[in-house]
Amino acid sequence: MEHTQHVSVMMDEVLEYLQPVPGGLYIDGTLGGGGHTAAILERSAPDGKVLGIDTDQLALDRVGARLVEFVESGRLILAHGNFSDLAQIVKQTGFGAGHPLQGVLLDLGFSSDQMDTPERGFSFGADGPLDMRLDQSLPLTAADIVNGASEQELADIFWRYGDESRSRQLARRIVHMRTQSEFTHTAQLAALMAAGVPRKPGAIHPATRAFQALRIAVNHELESLEKVMPQIVDILEGDKKPLQGEIENQSATETSRAGRMVIISFHSLEDRIVKEFTRREAKDCICPPRLPVCMCGHKARLHILTNKPVVPGELEIEQNPRARSAKLRAAEIAINS
């Protein structure tokens, strides 16, 4: 099968905030097409390492074949799993083996290979089975949800995860139509969602938001993000001292740099989770404002590097329209935490 050339989003910005250094240890929790990982390996040469994680085994296979020289040299370690189990994966692979890690990257978007492969069921651009699972071992497909959820449950999914203003109308249509025939393919569902909706040139397809919502629900994307955030901080907090076995001619400033986390989101709910977590962990006290004295004992663990989300430039959006909704936030471990 011919695959689409994946274009990694906000590459320059990722490298600017992650700041890979020779000999550094990095985690790409969303390997995808492998573009970010390849750039990190290049910047951290000759002996930097990356643990590449993806819940999609097909993505791991593709990247493993494309970056085979890094896999064979031991600089790229590939792991199948969901980044929500980050701490467990790091422990199982032995990545770093007690050495401090310099950075963790999450790109919460989907690769072109995933979106443009009809058999995966993510897109309505070409007809395919209504699947949408990144990890084929997940029990529920999009078809299971569409055909089995109640009208209220469907409306809630479309509204919460897709900001779909027609959430109730779409849910009602689906429940009515599935009594006649189950939904099994993307084109079938997209046609129902587009029926009777006039489209202006350049406007998004009427099914876009609802498809996004189903994908998020199928893959538990928001729950996974909430689960992984504290794990990232825990993993990086060992990064408060210089690298063991400092590289010759590398300054102490470079080797003692605090560990950094860089997260690219594509949905307002994802961005909100990242923003609220980093802001909370950048405070010394998270007690309710009404309390006259701090009772929580919380100490800041993060220093925020991006007060506002960084967004792609006009040229990148022109060259890669899928980057238009990307938002990057970055933070580093507070040295005195």
Short mmCIF file of C-alpha atoms in Angstrom, two decimals:
data_model
loop_
_atom_site.label_atom_id
_atom_site.label_comp_id
_atom_site.label_asym_id
_atom_site.label_seq_id
_atom_site.Cartn_x
_atom_site.Cartn_y
_atom_site.Cartn_z
CA MET A 1 0.00 0.00 0.00
CA GLU A 2 1.29 3.48 -0.85
CA HIS A 3 1.52 5.75 2.16
CA THR A 4 1.17 9.51 2.38
CA GLN A 5 4.30 11.47 3.23
CA HIS A 6 3.82 12.60 6.81
CA VAL A 7 4.81 16.16 7.65
CA SER A 8 5.72 16.72 11.29
CA VAL A 9 3.99 19.74 12.78
CA MET A 10 5.93 22.73 14.18
CA MET A 11 9.34 21.06 13.81
CA ASP A 12 11.37 24.22 14.40
CA GLU A 13 9.37 25.12 17.49
CA VAL A 14 9.69 21.61 18.93
CA LEU A 15 13.47 21.72 18.61
CA GLU A 16 13.59 25.28 19.98
CA TYR A 17 11.78 24.36 23.20
CA LEU A 18 13.01 20.79 23.63
CA GLN A 19 16.62 21.86 22.96
CA PRO A 20 18.12 18.43 22.26
CA VAL A 21 21.82 18.13 23.19
CA PRO A 22 24.43 15.49 22.32
CA GLY A 23 24.13 12.51 24.60
CA GLY A 24 20.67 13.46 25.82
CA LEU A 25 17.87 11.03 26.58
CA TYR A 26 14.44 11.86 25.15
CA ILE A 27 10.99 10.31 24.94
CA ASP A 28 8.66 10.77 21.99
CA GLY A 29 5.40 9.50 23.44
CA THR A 30 3.56 9.81 20.13
CA LEU A 31 5.97 8.47 17.53
CA GLY A 32 3.53 8.73 14.61
CA GLY A 33 5.45 9.25 11.37
CA GLY A 34 8.75 9.56 13.21
CA GLY A 35 9.65 13.02 11.92
CA HIS A 36 10.17 14.61 15.33
CA THR A 37 12.12 11.59 16.55
CA ALA A 38 14.45 11.69 13.55
CA ALA A 39 15.17 15.39 14.17
CA ILE A 40 15.84 14.80 17.88
CA LEU A 41 18.23 11.95 17.03
CA GLU A 42 20.07 14.22 14.60
CA ARG A 43 20.39 17.05 17.14
CA SER A 44 21.47 14.71 19.94
CA ALA A 45 24.15 12.93 17.87
CA PRO A 46 26.43 11.12 18.22
CA ASP A 47 25.05 9.22 21.21
CA GLY A 48 21.72 10.72 22.23
CA LYS A 49 18.85 8.26 22.52
CA VAL A 50 15.08 8.37 21.98
CA LEU A 51 12.39 6.09 23.36
CA GLY A 52 9.66 6.15 20.72
CA ILE A 53 6.23 5.07 21.93
CA ASP A 54 3.08 4.56 19.92
CA THR A 55 -0.18 2.74 20.46
CA ASP A 56 -0.33 2.04 16.72
CA GLN A 57 1.82 -0.99 15.86
CA LEU A 58 1.70 -0.10 12.16
CA ALA A 59 3.29 3.27 12.94
CA LEU A 60 6.06 1.56 14.91
CA ASP A 61 6.72 -0.83 12.03
CA ARG A 62 6.96 2.00 9.49
CA VAL A 63 9.30 4.10 11.60
CA GLY A 64 11.38 1.07 12.53
CA ALA A 65 11.95 0.36 8.84
CA ARG A 66 12.67 3.99 7.95
CA LEU A 67 15.04 4.63 10.86
CA VAL A 68 16.50 1.13 10.98
CA GLU A 69 20.08 2.38 11.41
CA PHE A 70 19.15 4.12 14.67
CA VAL A 71 17.29 1.05 15.91
CA GLU A 72 20.25 -1.20 15.13
CA SER A 73 22.70 1.18 16.83
CA GLY A 74 20.56 1.30 19.97
CA ARG A 75 19.89 5.02 19.72
CA LEU A 76 16.19 4.48 18.98
CA ILE A 77 14.17 2.18 21.21
CA LEU A 78 10.65 1.44 20.00
CA ALA A 79 7.84 0.50 22.38
CA HIS A 80 4.24 -0.43 21.70
CA GLY A 81 1.85 1.07 24.21
CA ASN A 82 -0.26 4.04 25.19
CA PHE A 83 1.59 7.05 26.56
CA SER A 84 -0.84 7.03 29.47
CA ASP A 85 1.33 4.15 30.76
CA LEU A 86 4.52 6.15 30.31
CA ALA A 87 6.14 5.36 33.67
CA GLN A 88 5.48 1.63 33.22
CA ILE A 89 6.90 1.64 29.68
CA VAL A 90 10.05 3.46 30.80
CA LYS A 91 10.52 0.90 33.58
CA GLN A 92 9.87 -2.09 31.31
CA THR A 93 12.30 -0.89 28.62
CA GLY A 94 14.92 0.23 31.14
CA PHE A 95 15.28 3.45 29.19
CA GLY A 96 17.88 5.70 30.78
CA ALA A 97 18.75 3.08 33.40
CA GLY A 98 18.86 5.59 36.23
CA HIS A 99 20.28 8.45 34.17
CA PRO A 100 18.32 11.71 34.07
CA LEU A 101 16.11 12.37 31.04
CA GLN A 102 16.31 15.64 29.17
CA GLY A 103 12.92 15.86 27.50
CA VAL A 104 9.51 14.40 26.70
CA LEU A 105 7.49 15.24 23.58
CA LEU A 106 3.81 14.57 22.89
CA ASP A 107 2.31 15.45 19.52
CA LEU A 108 -1.38 14.70 19.99
CA GLY A 109 -2.21 14.89 16.30
CA PHE A 110 -2.56 11.99 13.90
CA SER A 111 -0.07 11.16 11.17
CA SER A 112 -1.00 11.37 7.52
CA ASP A 113 -0.49 7.62 7.22
CA GLN A 114 -3.23 7.09 9.78
CA MET A 115 -5.65 9.71 8.49
CA ASP A 116 -5.28 8.83 4.81
CA THR A 117 -5.56 5.04 5.13
CA PRO A 118 -9.24 4.22 4.48
CA GLU A 119 -8.98 0.89 6.30
CA ARG A 120 -8.35 2.73 9.58
CA GLY A 121 -11.67 4.58 9.39
CA PHE A 122 -10.41 7.96 10.66
CA SER A 123 -11.38 10.01 7.64
CA PHE A 124 -14.41 10.31 5.40
CA GLY A 125 -12.29 11.37 2.43
CA ALA A 126 -12.37 7.76 1.23
CA ASP A 127 -14.79 5.09 2.35
CA GLY A 128 -13.60 2.58 4.90
CA PRO A 129 -14.78 0.57 7.90
CA LEU A 130 -16.03 2.68 10.80
CA ASP A 131 -13.16 1.74 13.11
CA MET A 132 -11.01 4.70 14.34
CA ARG A 133 -8.95 2.63 16.79
CA LEU A 134 -5.28 3.55 17.02
CA ASP A 135 -4.66 0.38 18.97
CA GLN A 136 -6.42 -2.54 17.31
CA SER A 137 -6.66 -4.33 20.66
CA LEU A 138 -9.12 -1.76 22.00
CA PRO A 139 -12.53 -3.38 22.55
CA LEU A 140 -14.80 -0.71 21.02
CA THR A 141 -14.76 0.68 17.50
CA ALA A 142 -16.51 3.82 16.30
CA ALA A 143 -19.17 1.55 14.79
CA ASP A 144 -19.82 0.01 18.22
CA ILE A 145 -20.41 3.46 19.70
CA VAL A 146 -22.54 4.74 16.81
CA ASN A 147 -24.71 1.64 16.79
CA GLY A 148 -24.86 1.01 20.54
CA ALA A 149 -24.81 4.32 22.42
CA SER A 150 -28.06 6.01 23.40
CA GLU A 151 -29.21 9.19 21.72
CA GLN A 152 -28.18 11.21 24.78
CA GLU A 153 -24.75 9.56 24.92
CA LEU A 154 -24.12 10.28 21.25
CA ALA A 155 -25.21 13.90 21.62
CA ASP A 156 -22.90 14.30 24.62
CA ILE A 157 -19.94 12.86 22.69
CA PHE A 158 -20.50 15.15 19.69
CA TRP A 159 -20.94 18.22 21.90
CA ARG A 160 -18.17 17.62 24.42
CA TYR A 161 -15.43 16.31 22.14
CA GLY A 162 -16.37 18.00 18.88
CA ASP A 163 -18.04 21.29 19.82
CA GLU A 164 -20.71 20.16 17.35
CA SER A 165 -23.66 22.59 17.42
CA ARG A 166 -25.88 19.98 15.74
CA SER A 167 -25.06 17.32 18.33
CA ARG A 168 -28.68 16.53 19.27
CA GLN A 169 -29.89 16.59 15.70
CA LEU A 170 -27.12 14.24 14.53
CA ALA A 171 -27.70 11.87 17.45
CA ARG A 172 -31.42 11.75 16.68
CA ARG A 173 -30.77 11.03 12.99
CA ILE A 174 -28.33 8.24 13.80
CA VAL A 175 -30.65 6.52 16.25
CA HIS A 176 -33.49 6.69 13.74
CA MET A 177 -31.44 5.40 10.81
CA ARG A 178 -29.73 2.57 12.67
CA THR A 179 -33.10 0.93 13.32
CA GLN A 180 -33.19 0.28 9.57
CA SER A 181 -29.54 -0.57 9.01
CA GLU A 182 -26.41 -0.50 11.19
CA PHE A 183 -23.63 1.94 10.41
CA THR A 184 -20.54 0.07 9.21
CA HIS A 185 -18.62 2.50 6.96
CA THR A 186 -17.34 6.06 7.12
CA ALA A 187 -19.02 7.24 3.92
CA GLN A 188 -22.37 6.02 5.19
CA LEU A 189 -22.09 8.03 8.42
CA ALA A 190 -20.59 11.09 6.71
CA ALA A 191 -23.45 11.18 4.21
CA LEU A 192 -26.01 11.25 7.00
CA MET A 193 -24.15 14.07 8.75
CA ALA A 194 -23.85 16.13 5.57
CA ALA A 195 -27.44 15.67 4.43
CA GLY A 196 -29.23 18.98 4.02
CA VAL A 197 -26.23 21.09 5.05
CA PRO A 198 -25.21 23.72 2.47
CA ARG A 199 -21.42 24.00 2.08
CA LYS A 200 -19.55 27.16 1.21
CA PRO A 201 -16.27 26.87 -0.74
CA GLY A 202 -13.40 26.25 1.68
CA ALA A 203 -15.68 25.33 4.58
CA ILE A 204 -14.97 22.16 6.54
CA HIS A 205 -17.02 19.07 5.81
CA PRO A 206 -20.18 18.90 7.97
CA ALA A 207 -19.01 15.60 9.45
CA THR A 208 -15.59 16.89 10.57
CA ARG A 209 -16.40 17.74 14.17
CA ALA A 210 -18.49 14.65 14.83
CA PHE A 211 -15.81 12.35 13.37
CA GLN A 212 -13.21 14.03 15.57
CA ALA A 213 -15.45 13.51 18.60
CA LEU A 214 -15.89 9.81 17.85
CA ARG A 215 -12.14 9.35 17.40
CA ILE A 216 -11.45 10.99 20.77
CA ALA A 217 -14.07 8.82 22.46
CA VAL A 218 -12.85 5.57 20.87
CA ASN A 219 -9.22 6.15 21.86
CA HIS A 220 -9.86 7.73 25.29
CA GLU A 221 -7.58 10.57 24.25
CA LEU A 222 -8.46 13.10 26.95
CA GLU A 223 -8.29 10.54 29.75
CA SER A 224 -4.87 9.41 28.51
CA LEU A 225 -3.57 12.98 28.46
CA GLU A 226 -4.77 13.67 32.00
CA LYS A 227 -3.13 10.45 33.19
CA VAL A 228 0.26 11.05 31.58
CA MET A 229 0.89 14.65 32.64
CA PRO A 230 1.98 13.92 36.25
CA GLN A 231 4.02 10.95 35.02
CA ILE A 232 6.03 13.21 32.73
CA VAL A 233 6.93 15.49 35.63
CA ASP A 234 7.88 12.55 37.84
CA ILE A 235 10.14 11.14 35.12
CA LEU A 236 11.83 14.46 34.39
CA GLU A 237 12.37 15.48 37.99
CA GLY A 238 15.50 13.34 38.08
CA ASP A 239 16.96 15.88 35.67
CA LYS A 240 18.16 18.35 38.31
CA LYS A 241 21.81 17.33 38.18
CA PRO A 242 24.38 17.04 35.35
CA LEU A 243 24.30 14.05 33.03
CA GLN A 244 26.32 11.09 34.25
CA GLY A 245 29.39 10.75 32.03
CA GLU A 246 29.38 14.30 30.68
CA ILE A 247 30.37 14.66 27.09
CA GLU A 248 33.85 16.05 26.59
CA ASN A 249 33.97 19.79 25.84
CA GLN A 250 30.30 20.23 26.79
CA SER A 251 29.70 23.03 29.27
CA ALA A 252 28.26 22.44 32.74
CA THR A 253 25.36 24.73 31.83
CA GLU A 254 24.37 22.46 28.95
CA THR A 255 24.60 19.23 30.92
CA SER A 256 22.65 20.55 33.91
CA ARG A 257 19.71 21.89 31.92
CA ALA A 258 16.39 21.06 33.54
CA GLY A 259 14.25 18.45 31.85
CA ARG A 260 11.65 19.82 29.45
CA MET A 261 8.21 18.78 28.30
CA VAL A 262 6.77 19.88 24.95
CA ILE A 263 3.15 19.11 24.08
CA ILE A 264 1.34 19.88 20.84
CA SER A 265 -2.45 19.73 21.00
CA PHE A 266 -5.09 20.07 18.29
CA HIS A 267 -8.27 20.42 20.31
CA SER A 268 -9.35 23.06 22.80
CA LEU A 269 -10.03 20.44 25.47
CA GLU A 270 -6.53 18.99 25.08
CA ASP A 271 -4.96 22.43 25.27
CA ARG A 272 -7.01 23.25 28.37
CA ILE A 273 -5.79 20.10 30.13
CA VAL A 274 -2.16 20.98 29.39
CA LYS A 275 -2.60 24.64 30.36
CA GLU A 276 -4.35 23.93 33.64
CA PHE A 277 -1.91 21.20 34.67
CA THR A 278 1.21 23.25 33.95
CA ARG A 279 -0.18 26.34 35.65
CA ARG A 280 -1.08 24.35 38.75
CA GLU A 281 2.32 22.67 38.90
CA ALA A 282 4.07 26.03 38.47
CA LYS A 283 2.59 27.33 41.76
CA ASP A 284 3.90 26.93 45.30
CA CYS A 285 0.38 26.86 46.70
CA ILE A 286 -2.83 25.54 45.17
CA CYS A 287 -5.10 26.14 48.16
CA PRO A 288 -8.47 27.84 47.55
CA PRO A 289 -8.06 31.65 47.61
CA ARG A 290 -10.32 31.96 50.65
CA LEU A 291 -7.81 30.21 52.92
CA PRO A 292 -5.64 32.77 54.79
CA VAL A 293 -2.74 30.31 55.22
CA CYS A 294 -1.40 27.64 52.87
CA MET A 295 -2.56 24.22 53.98
CA CYS A 296 -1.61 22.15 50.91
CA GLY A 297 2.16 22.28 51.19
CA HIS A 298 2.39 22.14 47.41
CA LYS A 299 5.68 23.23 45.86
CA ALA A 300 6.15 24.35 42.28
CA ARG A 301 7.53 21.55 40.13
CA LEU A 302 7.42 23.30 36.76
CA HIS A 303 8.57 26.53 35.18
CA ILE A 304 6.36 27.50 32.24
CA LEU A 305 8.24 28.41 29.05
CA THR A 306 5.21 29.43 26.96
CA ASN A 307 2.83 31.81 28.72
CA LYS A 308 0.60 31.57 25.65
CA PRO A 309 0.42 28.65 23.25
CA VAL A 310 2.79 28.84 20.30
CA VAL A 311 0.99 28.38 16.98
CA PRO A 312 2.24 27.54 13.47
CA GLY A 313 3.30 30.32 11.14
CA GLU A 314 1.36 31.23 8.01
CA LEU A 315 3.88 29.50 5.74
CA GLU A 316 3.59 26.18 7.59
CA ILE A 317 -0.21 26.33 7.52
CA GLU A 318 -0.10 27.05 3.79
CA GLN A 319 2.22 24.09 3.20
CA ASN A 320 0.45 21.79 5.68
CA PRO A 321 -3.19 22.80 6.30
CA ARG A 322 -3.52 20.11 9.00
CA ALA A 323 -1.23 22.21 11.20
CA ARG A 324 -3.72 25.08 11.42
CA SER A 325 -5.20 24.07 14.78
CA ALA A 326 -1.92 23.05 16.45
CA LYS A 327 -0.95 24.68 19.76
CA LEU A 328 2.38 24.07 21.46
CA ARG A 329 3.02 24.51 25.17
CA ALA A 330 6.32 23.86 26.92
CA ALA A 331 7.57 23.77 30.49
CA GLU A 332 10.71 22.70 32.32
CA ILE A 333 11.36 21.19 35.70
CA ALA A 334 11.77 23.79 38.44
CA ILE A 335 15.32 23.21 39.67
CA ASN A 336 14.43 24.07 43.26
CA SER A 337 11.29 21.92 43.41
#
